[in-house]
mmCIF file of C-alpha atoms in Angstrom:
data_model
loop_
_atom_site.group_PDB
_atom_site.id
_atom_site.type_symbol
_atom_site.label_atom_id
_atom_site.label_comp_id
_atom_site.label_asym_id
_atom_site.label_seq_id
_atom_site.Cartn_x
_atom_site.Cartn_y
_atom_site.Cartn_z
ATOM 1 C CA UNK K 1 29.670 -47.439 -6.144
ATOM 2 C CA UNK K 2 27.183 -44.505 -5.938
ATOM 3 C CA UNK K 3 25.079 -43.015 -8.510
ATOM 4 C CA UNK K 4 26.333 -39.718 -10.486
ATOM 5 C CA UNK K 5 23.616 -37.145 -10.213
ATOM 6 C CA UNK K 6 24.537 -33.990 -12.078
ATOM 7 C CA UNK K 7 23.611 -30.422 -11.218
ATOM 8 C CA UNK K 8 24.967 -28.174 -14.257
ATOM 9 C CA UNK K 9 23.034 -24.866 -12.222
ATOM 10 C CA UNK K 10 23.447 -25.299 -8.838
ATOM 11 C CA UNK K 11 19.830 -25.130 -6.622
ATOM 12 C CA UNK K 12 19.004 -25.100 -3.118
ATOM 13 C CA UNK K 13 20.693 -26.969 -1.015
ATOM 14 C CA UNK K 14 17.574 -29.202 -0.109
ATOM 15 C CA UNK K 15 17.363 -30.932 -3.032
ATOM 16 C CA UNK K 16 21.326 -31.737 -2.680
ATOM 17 C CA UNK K 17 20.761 -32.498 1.098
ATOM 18 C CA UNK K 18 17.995 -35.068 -0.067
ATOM 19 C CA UNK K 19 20.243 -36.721 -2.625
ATOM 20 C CA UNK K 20 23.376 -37.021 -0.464
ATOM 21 C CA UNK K 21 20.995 -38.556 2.193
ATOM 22 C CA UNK K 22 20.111 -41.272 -0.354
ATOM 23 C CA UNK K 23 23.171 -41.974 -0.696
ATOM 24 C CA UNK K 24 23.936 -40.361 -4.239
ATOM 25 C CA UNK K 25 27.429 -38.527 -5.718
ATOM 26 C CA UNK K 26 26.471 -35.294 -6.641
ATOM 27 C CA UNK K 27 28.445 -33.152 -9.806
ATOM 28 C CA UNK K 28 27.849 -29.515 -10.110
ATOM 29 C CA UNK K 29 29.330 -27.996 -12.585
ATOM 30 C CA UNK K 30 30.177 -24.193 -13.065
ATOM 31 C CA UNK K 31 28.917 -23.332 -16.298
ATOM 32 C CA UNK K 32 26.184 -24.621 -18.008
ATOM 33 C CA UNK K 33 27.145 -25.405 -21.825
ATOM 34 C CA UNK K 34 26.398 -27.623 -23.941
ATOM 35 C CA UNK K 35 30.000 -28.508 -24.694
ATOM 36 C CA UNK K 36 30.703 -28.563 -20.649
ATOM 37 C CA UNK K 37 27.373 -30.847 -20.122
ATOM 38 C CA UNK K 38 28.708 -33.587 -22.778
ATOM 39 C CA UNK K 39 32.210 -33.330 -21.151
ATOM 40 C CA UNK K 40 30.504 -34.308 -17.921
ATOM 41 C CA UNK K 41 27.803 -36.489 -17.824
ATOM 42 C CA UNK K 42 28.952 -40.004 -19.268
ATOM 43 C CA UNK K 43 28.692 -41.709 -15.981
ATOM 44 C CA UNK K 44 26.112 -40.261 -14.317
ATOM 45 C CA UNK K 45 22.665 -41.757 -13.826
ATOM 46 C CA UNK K 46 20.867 -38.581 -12.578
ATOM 47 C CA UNK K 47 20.312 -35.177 -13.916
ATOM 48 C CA UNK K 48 18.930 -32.238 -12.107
ATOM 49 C CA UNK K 49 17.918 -29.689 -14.480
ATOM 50 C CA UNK K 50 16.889 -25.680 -14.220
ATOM 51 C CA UNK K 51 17.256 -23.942 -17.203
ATOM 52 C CA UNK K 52 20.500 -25.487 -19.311
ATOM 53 C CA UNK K 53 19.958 -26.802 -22.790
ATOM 54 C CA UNK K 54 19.196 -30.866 -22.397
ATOM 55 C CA UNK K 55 19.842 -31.655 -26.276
ATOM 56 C CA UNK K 56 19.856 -35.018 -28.260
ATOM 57 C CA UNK K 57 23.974 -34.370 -28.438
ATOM 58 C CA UNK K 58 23.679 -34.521 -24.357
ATOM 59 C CA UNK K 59 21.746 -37.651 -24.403
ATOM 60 C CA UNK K 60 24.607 -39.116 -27.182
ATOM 61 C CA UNK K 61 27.359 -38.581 -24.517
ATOM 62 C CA UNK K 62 24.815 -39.777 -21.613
ATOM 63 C CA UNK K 63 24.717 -43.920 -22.160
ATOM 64 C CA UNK K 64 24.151 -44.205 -18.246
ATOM 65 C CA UNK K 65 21.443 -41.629 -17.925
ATOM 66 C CA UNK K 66 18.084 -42.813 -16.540
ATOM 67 C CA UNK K 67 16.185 -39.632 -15.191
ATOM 68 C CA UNK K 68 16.031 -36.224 -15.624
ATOM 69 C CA UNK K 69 14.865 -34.083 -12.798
ATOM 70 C CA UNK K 70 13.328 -30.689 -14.153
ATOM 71 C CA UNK K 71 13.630 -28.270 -11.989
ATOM 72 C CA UNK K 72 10.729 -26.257 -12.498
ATOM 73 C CA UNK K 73 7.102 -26.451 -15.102
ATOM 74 C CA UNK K 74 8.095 -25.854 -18.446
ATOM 75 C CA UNK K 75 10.480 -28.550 -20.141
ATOM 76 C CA UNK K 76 10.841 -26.753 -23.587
ATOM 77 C CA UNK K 77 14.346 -27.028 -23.068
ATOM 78 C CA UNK K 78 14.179 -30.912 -23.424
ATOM 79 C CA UNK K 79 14.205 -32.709 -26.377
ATOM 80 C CA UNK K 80 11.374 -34.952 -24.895
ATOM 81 C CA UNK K 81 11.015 -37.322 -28.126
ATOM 82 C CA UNK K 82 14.585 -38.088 -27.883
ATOM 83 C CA UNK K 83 14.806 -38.763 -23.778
ATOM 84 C CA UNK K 84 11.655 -41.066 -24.350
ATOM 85 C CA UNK K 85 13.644 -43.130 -27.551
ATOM 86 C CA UNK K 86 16.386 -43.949 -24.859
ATOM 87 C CA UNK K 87 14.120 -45.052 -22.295
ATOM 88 C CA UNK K 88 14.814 -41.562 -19.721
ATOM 89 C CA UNK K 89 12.207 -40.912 -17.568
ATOM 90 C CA UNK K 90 11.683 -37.035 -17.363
ATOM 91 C CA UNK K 91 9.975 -35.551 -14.305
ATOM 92 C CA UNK K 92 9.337 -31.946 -13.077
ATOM 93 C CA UNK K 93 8.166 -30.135 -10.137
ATOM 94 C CA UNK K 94 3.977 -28.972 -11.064
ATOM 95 C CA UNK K 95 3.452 -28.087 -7.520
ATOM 96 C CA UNK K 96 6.655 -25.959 -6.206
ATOM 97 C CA UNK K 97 6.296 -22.825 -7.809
ATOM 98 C CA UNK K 98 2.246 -21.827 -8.977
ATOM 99 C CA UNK K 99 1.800 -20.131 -5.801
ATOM 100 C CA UNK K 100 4.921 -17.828 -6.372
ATOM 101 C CA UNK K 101 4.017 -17.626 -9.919
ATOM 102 C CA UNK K 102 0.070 -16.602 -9.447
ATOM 103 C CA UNK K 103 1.687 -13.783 -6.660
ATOM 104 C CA UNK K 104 4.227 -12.198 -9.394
ATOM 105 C CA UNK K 105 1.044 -11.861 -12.149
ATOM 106 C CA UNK K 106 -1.101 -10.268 -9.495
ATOM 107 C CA UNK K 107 1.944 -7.760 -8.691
ATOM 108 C CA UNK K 108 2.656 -6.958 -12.034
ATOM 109 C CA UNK K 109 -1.180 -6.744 -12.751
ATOM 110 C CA UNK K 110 -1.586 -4.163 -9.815
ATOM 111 C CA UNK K 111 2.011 -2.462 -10.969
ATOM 112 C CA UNK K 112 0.770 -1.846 -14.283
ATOM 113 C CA UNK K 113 -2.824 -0.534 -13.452
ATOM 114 C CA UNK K 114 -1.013 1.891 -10.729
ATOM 115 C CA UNK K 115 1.625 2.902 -13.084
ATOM 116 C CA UNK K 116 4.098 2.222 -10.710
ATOM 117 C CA UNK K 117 7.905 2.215 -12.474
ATOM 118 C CA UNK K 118 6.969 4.910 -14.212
ATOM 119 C CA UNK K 119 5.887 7.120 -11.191
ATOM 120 C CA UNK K 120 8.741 5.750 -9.060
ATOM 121 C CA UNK K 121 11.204 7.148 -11.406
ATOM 122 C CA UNK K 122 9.814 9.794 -12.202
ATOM 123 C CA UNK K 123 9.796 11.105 -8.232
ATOM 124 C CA UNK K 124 13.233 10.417 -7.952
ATOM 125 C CA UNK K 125 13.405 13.006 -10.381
ATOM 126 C CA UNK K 126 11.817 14.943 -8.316
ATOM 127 C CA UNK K 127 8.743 14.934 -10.469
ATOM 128 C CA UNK K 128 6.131 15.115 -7.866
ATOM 129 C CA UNK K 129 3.072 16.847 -9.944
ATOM 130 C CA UNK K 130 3.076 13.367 -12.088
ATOM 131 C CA UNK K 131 0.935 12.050 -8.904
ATOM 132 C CA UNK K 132 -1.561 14.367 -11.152
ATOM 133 C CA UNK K 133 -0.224 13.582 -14.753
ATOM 134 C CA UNK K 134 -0.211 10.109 -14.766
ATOM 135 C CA UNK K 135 -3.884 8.750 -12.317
ATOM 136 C CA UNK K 136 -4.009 4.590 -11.934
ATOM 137 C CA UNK K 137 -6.626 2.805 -12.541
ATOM 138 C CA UNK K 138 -8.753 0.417 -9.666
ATOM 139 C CA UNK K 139 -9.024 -3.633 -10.786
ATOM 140 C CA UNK K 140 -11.827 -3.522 -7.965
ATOM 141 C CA UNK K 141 -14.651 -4.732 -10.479
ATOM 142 C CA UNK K 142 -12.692 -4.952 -13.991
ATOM 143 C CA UNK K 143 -12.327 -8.036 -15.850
ATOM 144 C CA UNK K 144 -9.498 -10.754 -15.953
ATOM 145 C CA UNK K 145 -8.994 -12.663 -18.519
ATOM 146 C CA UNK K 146 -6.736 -15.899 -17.981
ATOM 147 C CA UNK K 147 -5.970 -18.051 -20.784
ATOM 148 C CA UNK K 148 -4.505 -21.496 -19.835
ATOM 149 C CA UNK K 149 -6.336 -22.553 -16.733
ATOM 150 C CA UNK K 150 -4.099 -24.709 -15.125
ATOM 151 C CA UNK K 151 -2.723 -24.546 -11.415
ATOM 152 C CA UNK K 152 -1.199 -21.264 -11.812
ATOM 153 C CA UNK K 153 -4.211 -20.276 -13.865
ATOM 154 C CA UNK K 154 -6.726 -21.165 -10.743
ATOM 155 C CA UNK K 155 -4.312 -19.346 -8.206
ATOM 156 C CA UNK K 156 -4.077 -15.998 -10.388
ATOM 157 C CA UNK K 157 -8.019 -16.154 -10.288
ATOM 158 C CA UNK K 158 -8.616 -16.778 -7.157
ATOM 159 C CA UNK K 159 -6.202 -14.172 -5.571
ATOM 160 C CA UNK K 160 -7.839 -11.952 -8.403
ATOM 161 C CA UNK K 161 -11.244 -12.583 -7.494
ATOM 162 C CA UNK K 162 -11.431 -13.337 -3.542
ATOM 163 C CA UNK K 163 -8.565 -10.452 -3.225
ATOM 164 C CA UNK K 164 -9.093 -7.854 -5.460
ATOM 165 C CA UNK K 165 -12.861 -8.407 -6.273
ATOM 166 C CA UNK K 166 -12.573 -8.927 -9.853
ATOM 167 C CA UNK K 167 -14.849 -10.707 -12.655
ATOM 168 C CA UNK K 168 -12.917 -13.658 -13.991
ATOM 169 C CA UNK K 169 -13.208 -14.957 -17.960
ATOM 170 C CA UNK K 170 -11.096 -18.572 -18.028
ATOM 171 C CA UNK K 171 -9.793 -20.484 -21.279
ATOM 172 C CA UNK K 172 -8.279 -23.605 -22.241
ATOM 173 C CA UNK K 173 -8.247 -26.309 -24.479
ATOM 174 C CA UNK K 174 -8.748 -29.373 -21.654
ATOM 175 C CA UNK K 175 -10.019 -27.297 -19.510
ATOM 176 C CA UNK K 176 -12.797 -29.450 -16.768
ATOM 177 C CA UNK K 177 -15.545 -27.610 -16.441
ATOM 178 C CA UNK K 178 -16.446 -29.657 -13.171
ATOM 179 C CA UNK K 179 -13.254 -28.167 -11.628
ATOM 180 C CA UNK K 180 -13.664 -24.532 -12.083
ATOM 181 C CA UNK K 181 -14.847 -22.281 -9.001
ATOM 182 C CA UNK K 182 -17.730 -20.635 -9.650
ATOM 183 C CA UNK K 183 -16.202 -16.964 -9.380
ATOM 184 C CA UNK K 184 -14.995 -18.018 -13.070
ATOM 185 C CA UNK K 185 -16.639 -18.084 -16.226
ATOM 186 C CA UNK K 186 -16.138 -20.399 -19.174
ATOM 187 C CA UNK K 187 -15.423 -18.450 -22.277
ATOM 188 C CA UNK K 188 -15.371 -21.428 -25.528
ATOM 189 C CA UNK K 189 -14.011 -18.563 -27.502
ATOM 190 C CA UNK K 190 -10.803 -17.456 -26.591
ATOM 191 C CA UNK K 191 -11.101 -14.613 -29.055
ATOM 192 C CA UNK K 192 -14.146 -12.976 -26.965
ATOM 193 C CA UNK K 193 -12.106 -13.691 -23.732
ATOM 194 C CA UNK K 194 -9.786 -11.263 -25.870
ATOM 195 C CA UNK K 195 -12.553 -8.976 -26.386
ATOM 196 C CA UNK K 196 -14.382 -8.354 -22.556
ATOM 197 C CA UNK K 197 -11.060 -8.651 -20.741
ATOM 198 C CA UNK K 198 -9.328 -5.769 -19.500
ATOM 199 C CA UNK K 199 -6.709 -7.333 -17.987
ATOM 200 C CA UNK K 200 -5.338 -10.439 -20.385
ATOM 201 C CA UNK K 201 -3.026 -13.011 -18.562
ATOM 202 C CA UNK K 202 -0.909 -15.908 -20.279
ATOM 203 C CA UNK K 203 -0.306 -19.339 -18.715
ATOM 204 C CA UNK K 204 -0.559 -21.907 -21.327
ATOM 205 C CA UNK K 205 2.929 -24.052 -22.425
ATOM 206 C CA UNK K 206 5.278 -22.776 -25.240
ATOM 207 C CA UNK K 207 4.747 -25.410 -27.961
ATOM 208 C CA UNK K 208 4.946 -25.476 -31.862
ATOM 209 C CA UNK K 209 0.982 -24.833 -31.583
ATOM 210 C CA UNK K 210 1.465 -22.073 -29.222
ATOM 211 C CA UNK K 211 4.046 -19.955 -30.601
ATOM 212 C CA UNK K 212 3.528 -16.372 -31.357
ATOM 213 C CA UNK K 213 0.142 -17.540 -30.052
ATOM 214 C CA UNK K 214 -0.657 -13.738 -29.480
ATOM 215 C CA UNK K 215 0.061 -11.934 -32.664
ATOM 216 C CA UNK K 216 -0.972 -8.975 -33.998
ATOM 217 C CA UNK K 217 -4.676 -10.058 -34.999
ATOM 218 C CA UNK K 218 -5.139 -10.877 -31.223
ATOM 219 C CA UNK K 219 -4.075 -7.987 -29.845
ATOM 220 C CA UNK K 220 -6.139 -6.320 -32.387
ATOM 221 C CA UNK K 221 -8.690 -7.339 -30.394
ATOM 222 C CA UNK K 222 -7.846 -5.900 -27.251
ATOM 223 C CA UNK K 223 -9.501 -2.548 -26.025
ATOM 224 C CA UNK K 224 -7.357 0.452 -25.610
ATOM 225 C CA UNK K 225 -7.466 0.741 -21.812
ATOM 226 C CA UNK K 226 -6.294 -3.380 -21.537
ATOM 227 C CA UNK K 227 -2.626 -4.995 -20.526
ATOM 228 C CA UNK K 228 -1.104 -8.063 -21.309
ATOM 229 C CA UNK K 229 0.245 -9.989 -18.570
ATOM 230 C CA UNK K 230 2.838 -12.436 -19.371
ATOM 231 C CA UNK K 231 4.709 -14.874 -16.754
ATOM 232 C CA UNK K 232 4.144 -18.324 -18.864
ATOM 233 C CA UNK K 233 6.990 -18.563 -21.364
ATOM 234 C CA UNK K 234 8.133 -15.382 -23.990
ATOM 235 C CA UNK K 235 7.725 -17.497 -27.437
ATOM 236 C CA UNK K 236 3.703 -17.615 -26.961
ATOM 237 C CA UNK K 237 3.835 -13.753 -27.187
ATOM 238 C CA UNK K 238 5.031 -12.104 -30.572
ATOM 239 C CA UNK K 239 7.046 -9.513 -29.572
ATOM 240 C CA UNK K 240 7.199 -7.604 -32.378
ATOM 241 C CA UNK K 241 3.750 -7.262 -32.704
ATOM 242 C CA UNK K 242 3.523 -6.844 -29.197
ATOM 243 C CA UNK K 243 6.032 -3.400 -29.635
ATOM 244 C CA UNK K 244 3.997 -1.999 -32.572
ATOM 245 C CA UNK K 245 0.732 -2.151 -30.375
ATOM 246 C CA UNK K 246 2.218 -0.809 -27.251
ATOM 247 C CA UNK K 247 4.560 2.179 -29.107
ATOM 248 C CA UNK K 248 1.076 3.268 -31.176
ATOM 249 C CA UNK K 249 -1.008 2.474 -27.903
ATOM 250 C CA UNK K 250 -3.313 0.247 -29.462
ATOM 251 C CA UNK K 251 -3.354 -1.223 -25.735
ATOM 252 C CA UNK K 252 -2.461 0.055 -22.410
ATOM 253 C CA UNK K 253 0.223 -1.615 -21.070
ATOM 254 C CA UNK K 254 2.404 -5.106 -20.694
ATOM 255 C CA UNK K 255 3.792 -6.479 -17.503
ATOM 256 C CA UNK K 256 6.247 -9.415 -18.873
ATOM 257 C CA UNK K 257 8.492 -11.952 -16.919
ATOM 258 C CA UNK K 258 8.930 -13.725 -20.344
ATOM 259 C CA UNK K 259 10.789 -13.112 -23.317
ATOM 260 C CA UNK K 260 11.311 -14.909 -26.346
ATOM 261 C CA UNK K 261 15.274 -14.719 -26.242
ATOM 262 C CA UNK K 262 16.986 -15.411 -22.802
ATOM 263 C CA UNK K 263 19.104 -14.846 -22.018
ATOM 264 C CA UNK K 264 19.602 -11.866 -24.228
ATOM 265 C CA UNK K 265 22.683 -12.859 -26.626
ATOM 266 C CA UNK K 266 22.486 -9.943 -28.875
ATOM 267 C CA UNK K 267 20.571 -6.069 -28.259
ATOM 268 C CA UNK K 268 17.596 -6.140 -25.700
ATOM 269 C CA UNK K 269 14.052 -6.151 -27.283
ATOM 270 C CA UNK K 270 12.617 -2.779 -28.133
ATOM 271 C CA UNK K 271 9.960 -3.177 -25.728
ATOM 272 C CA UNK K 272 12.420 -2.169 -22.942
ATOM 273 C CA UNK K 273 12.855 1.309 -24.561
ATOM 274 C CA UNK K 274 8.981 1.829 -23.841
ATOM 275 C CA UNK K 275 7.658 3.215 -20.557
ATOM 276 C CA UNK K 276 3.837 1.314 -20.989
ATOM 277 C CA UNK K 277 5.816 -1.909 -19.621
ATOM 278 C CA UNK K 278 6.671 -3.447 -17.179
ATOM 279 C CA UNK K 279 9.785 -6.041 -16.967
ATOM 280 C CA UNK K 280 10.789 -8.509 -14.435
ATOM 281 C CA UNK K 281 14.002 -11.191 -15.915
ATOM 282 C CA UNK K 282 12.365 -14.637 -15.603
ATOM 283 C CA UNK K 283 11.677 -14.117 -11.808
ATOM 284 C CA UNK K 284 8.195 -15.035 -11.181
ATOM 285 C CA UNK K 285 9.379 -18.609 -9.835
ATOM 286 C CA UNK K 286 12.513 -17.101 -8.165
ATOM 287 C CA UNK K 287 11.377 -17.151 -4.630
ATOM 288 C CA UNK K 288 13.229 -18.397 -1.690
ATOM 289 C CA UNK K 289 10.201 -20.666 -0.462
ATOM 290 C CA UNK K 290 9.609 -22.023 -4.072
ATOM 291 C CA UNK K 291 13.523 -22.458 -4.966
ATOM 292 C CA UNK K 292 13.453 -24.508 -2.215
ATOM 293 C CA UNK K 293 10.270 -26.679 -3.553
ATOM 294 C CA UNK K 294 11.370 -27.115 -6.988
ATOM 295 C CA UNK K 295 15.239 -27.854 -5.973
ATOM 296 C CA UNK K 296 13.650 -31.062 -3.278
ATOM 297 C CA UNK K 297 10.770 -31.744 -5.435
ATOM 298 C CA UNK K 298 13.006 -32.495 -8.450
ATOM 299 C CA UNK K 299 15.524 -34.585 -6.168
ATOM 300 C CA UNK K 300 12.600 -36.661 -4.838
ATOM 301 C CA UNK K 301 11.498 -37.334 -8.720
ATOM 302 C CA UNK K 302 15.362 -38.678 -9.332
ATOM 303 C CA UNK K 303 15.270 -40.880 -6.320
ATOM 304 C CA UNK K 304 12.033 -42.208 -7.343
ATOM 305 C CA UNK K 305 13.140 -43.175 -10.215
ATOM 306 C CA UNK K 306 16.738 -44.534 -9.808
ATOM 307 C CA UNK K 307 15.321 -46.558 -6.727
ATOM 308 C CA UNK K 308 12.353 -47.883 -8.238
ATOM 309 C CA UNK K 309 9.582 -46.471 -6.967
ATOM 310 C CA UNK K 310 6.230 -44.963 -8.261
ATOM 311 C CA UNK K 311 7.025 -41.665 -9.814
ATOM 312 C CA UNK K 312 5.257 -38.494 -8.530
ATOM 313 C CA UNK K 313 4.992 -36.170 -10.888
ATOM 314 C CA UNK K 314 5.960 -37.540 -14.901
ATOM 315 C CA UNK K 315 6.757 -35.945 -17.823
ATOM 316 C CA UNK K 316 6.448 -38.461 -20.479
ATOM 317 C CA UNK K 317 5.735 -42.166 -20.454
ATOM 318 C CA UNK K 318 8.120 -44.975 -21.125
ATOM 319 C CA UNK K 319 6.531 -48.026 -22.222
ATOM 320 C CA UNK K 320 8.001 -51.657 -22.931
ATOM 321 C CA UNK K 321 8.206 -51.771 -26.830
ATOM 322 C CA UNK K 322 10.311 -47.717 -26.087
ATOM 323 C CA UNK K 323 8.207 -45.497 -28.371
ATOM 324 C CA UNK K 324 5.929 -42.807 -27.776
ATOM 325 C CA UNK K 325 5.508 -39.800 -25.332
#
């Protein structure tokens, strides 16, 4: 009998492709519920995962589940601690998408410092004198400031520094000194990367450490002529705090991919009534090239696992005596 793999979002086909040319049943399913998941998933061994809920009531109503495929970086949307009590391997695609990532910070970088929306729509308006009303600003020689220096971290900088010739500050917690180019420099503070930056962008995990990691205190210490860039996940970013700062222009500008509600249940955040920012929904991974990557890269980390072979690209760690992540 073959093995269940289910697909509650449907992804590129060559992931599916791969799977079916293992030799595995695939299920993909319509809408992506909770309720729908559960009513699914009993006898399946595989599941390939984008952006659906992946709850400890899924794993209740999942007794034959062995591996979850994330399809994608971030894995907030797993209860990790429960997958690793029942023994299921998580794994997730780190390479696929930081190219496509690092290319939709440096766009909204360069589409905030040209004031871009704002002077598109305001020349279809037939505003033509705000050419004069509204001047951009050059990142030829301005700082960056990139907090979480991980592989999309090191791709922003060095399309930001070979590219567009600017100085780049670089912070993390684990970050290895012996692996940074030397176009960046090590700040040990992240408060006085804060501080010299005029450009600020975010690409460290949404975690109970991290959230509302930039509040208002930190963007207190902004200067007025800096932006926030913002394509790692919306919860690191207060948003409140982040509207107060922007509506009193206490900084700039924001270019955000990220939000800390998605999708939006209720009314849209007030930052979308503001015309210092600049929106994109969750897209910065959404290329056809990367799709592609994440939707075979997750299929390969299934396969590995269901057929017993040395797993690429983990998420947690199952030992023998079943505990710990």
């Amino acid at each position: 009998m073959k093995q269940i793999i289910l697909i509650p979002q449907d992804v590129d086909d060559s992931g599916k492709d791969y799977l079916i040319e293992k030799g595995y049943e695939l299920r993909i399913l319509h809408d992506s519920s909770i309720e729908t998941i559960c009513n699914n998933i009993s006898d399946c061994s595989g599941l390939l995962l984008r952006t659906a809920p992946c709850t400890e009531e899924v794993f209740d109503a999942a007794p034959n589940l062995r591996v979850i495929g994330r399809h994608g970086v971030g894995y907030d949307n797993i209860d990790l601690a429960a997958a690793t009590a029942r023994r299921i391997q998580v794994c997730y695609t780190p390479l696929a998408n930081a190219n496509s990532v690092a290319e939709h910070t440096i766009m909204l970088l360069l589409a905030c410092a040209k004031n871009l929306v704002i002077k598109d729509k305001e020349l279809r308006q037939g505003n033509y004198e705000i050419r004069n009303l509204m001047p951009g600003r050059d990142v030829f020689g301005k700082t960056l400031g990139i907090i979480g220096f991980g592989r999309i971290g090191n791709s922003v900088a060095k399309k930001a520094a070979l590219g567009l010739e600017m100085n780049i500050l670089a912070y993390g917690h684990r970050l290895k000194i012996d692996n940074v180019p030397d176009y960046v420099t090590i700040m040990e503070e992240v408060d006085e990367l804060i501080r010299q930056s005029d450009f600020i962008s975010l690409h460290i995990p949404y975690s109970e450490e991290t959230k509302g990691f930039i509040d208002s205190k930190k963007l207190s210490l902004m200067n007025p002529d800096a932006v926030l860039i913002n394509t790692a996940r919306g919860g690191i970013v207060n948003e409140d705090d982040l509207y107060q700062a922007l509506k009193e222009h206490k900084i700039l500008g924001a270019g955000l991919d990220v939000f800390e509600e998605e999708p939006f249940k209720e009314t849209l955040s007030n930052i979308f009534q503001l015309d210092n920012v600049i929106v994109t929904p969750h897209s910065a991974a959404l290329t056809k090239e990367a799709m592609a990557r994440m939707s075979l890269d997750a299929a390969i980390g299934i396969d590995e696992v269901l057929s017993g072979r040395k797993l690429s690209w983990p998420v947690n760690q199952i030992d023998e005596r079943n505990h710990g992540i």
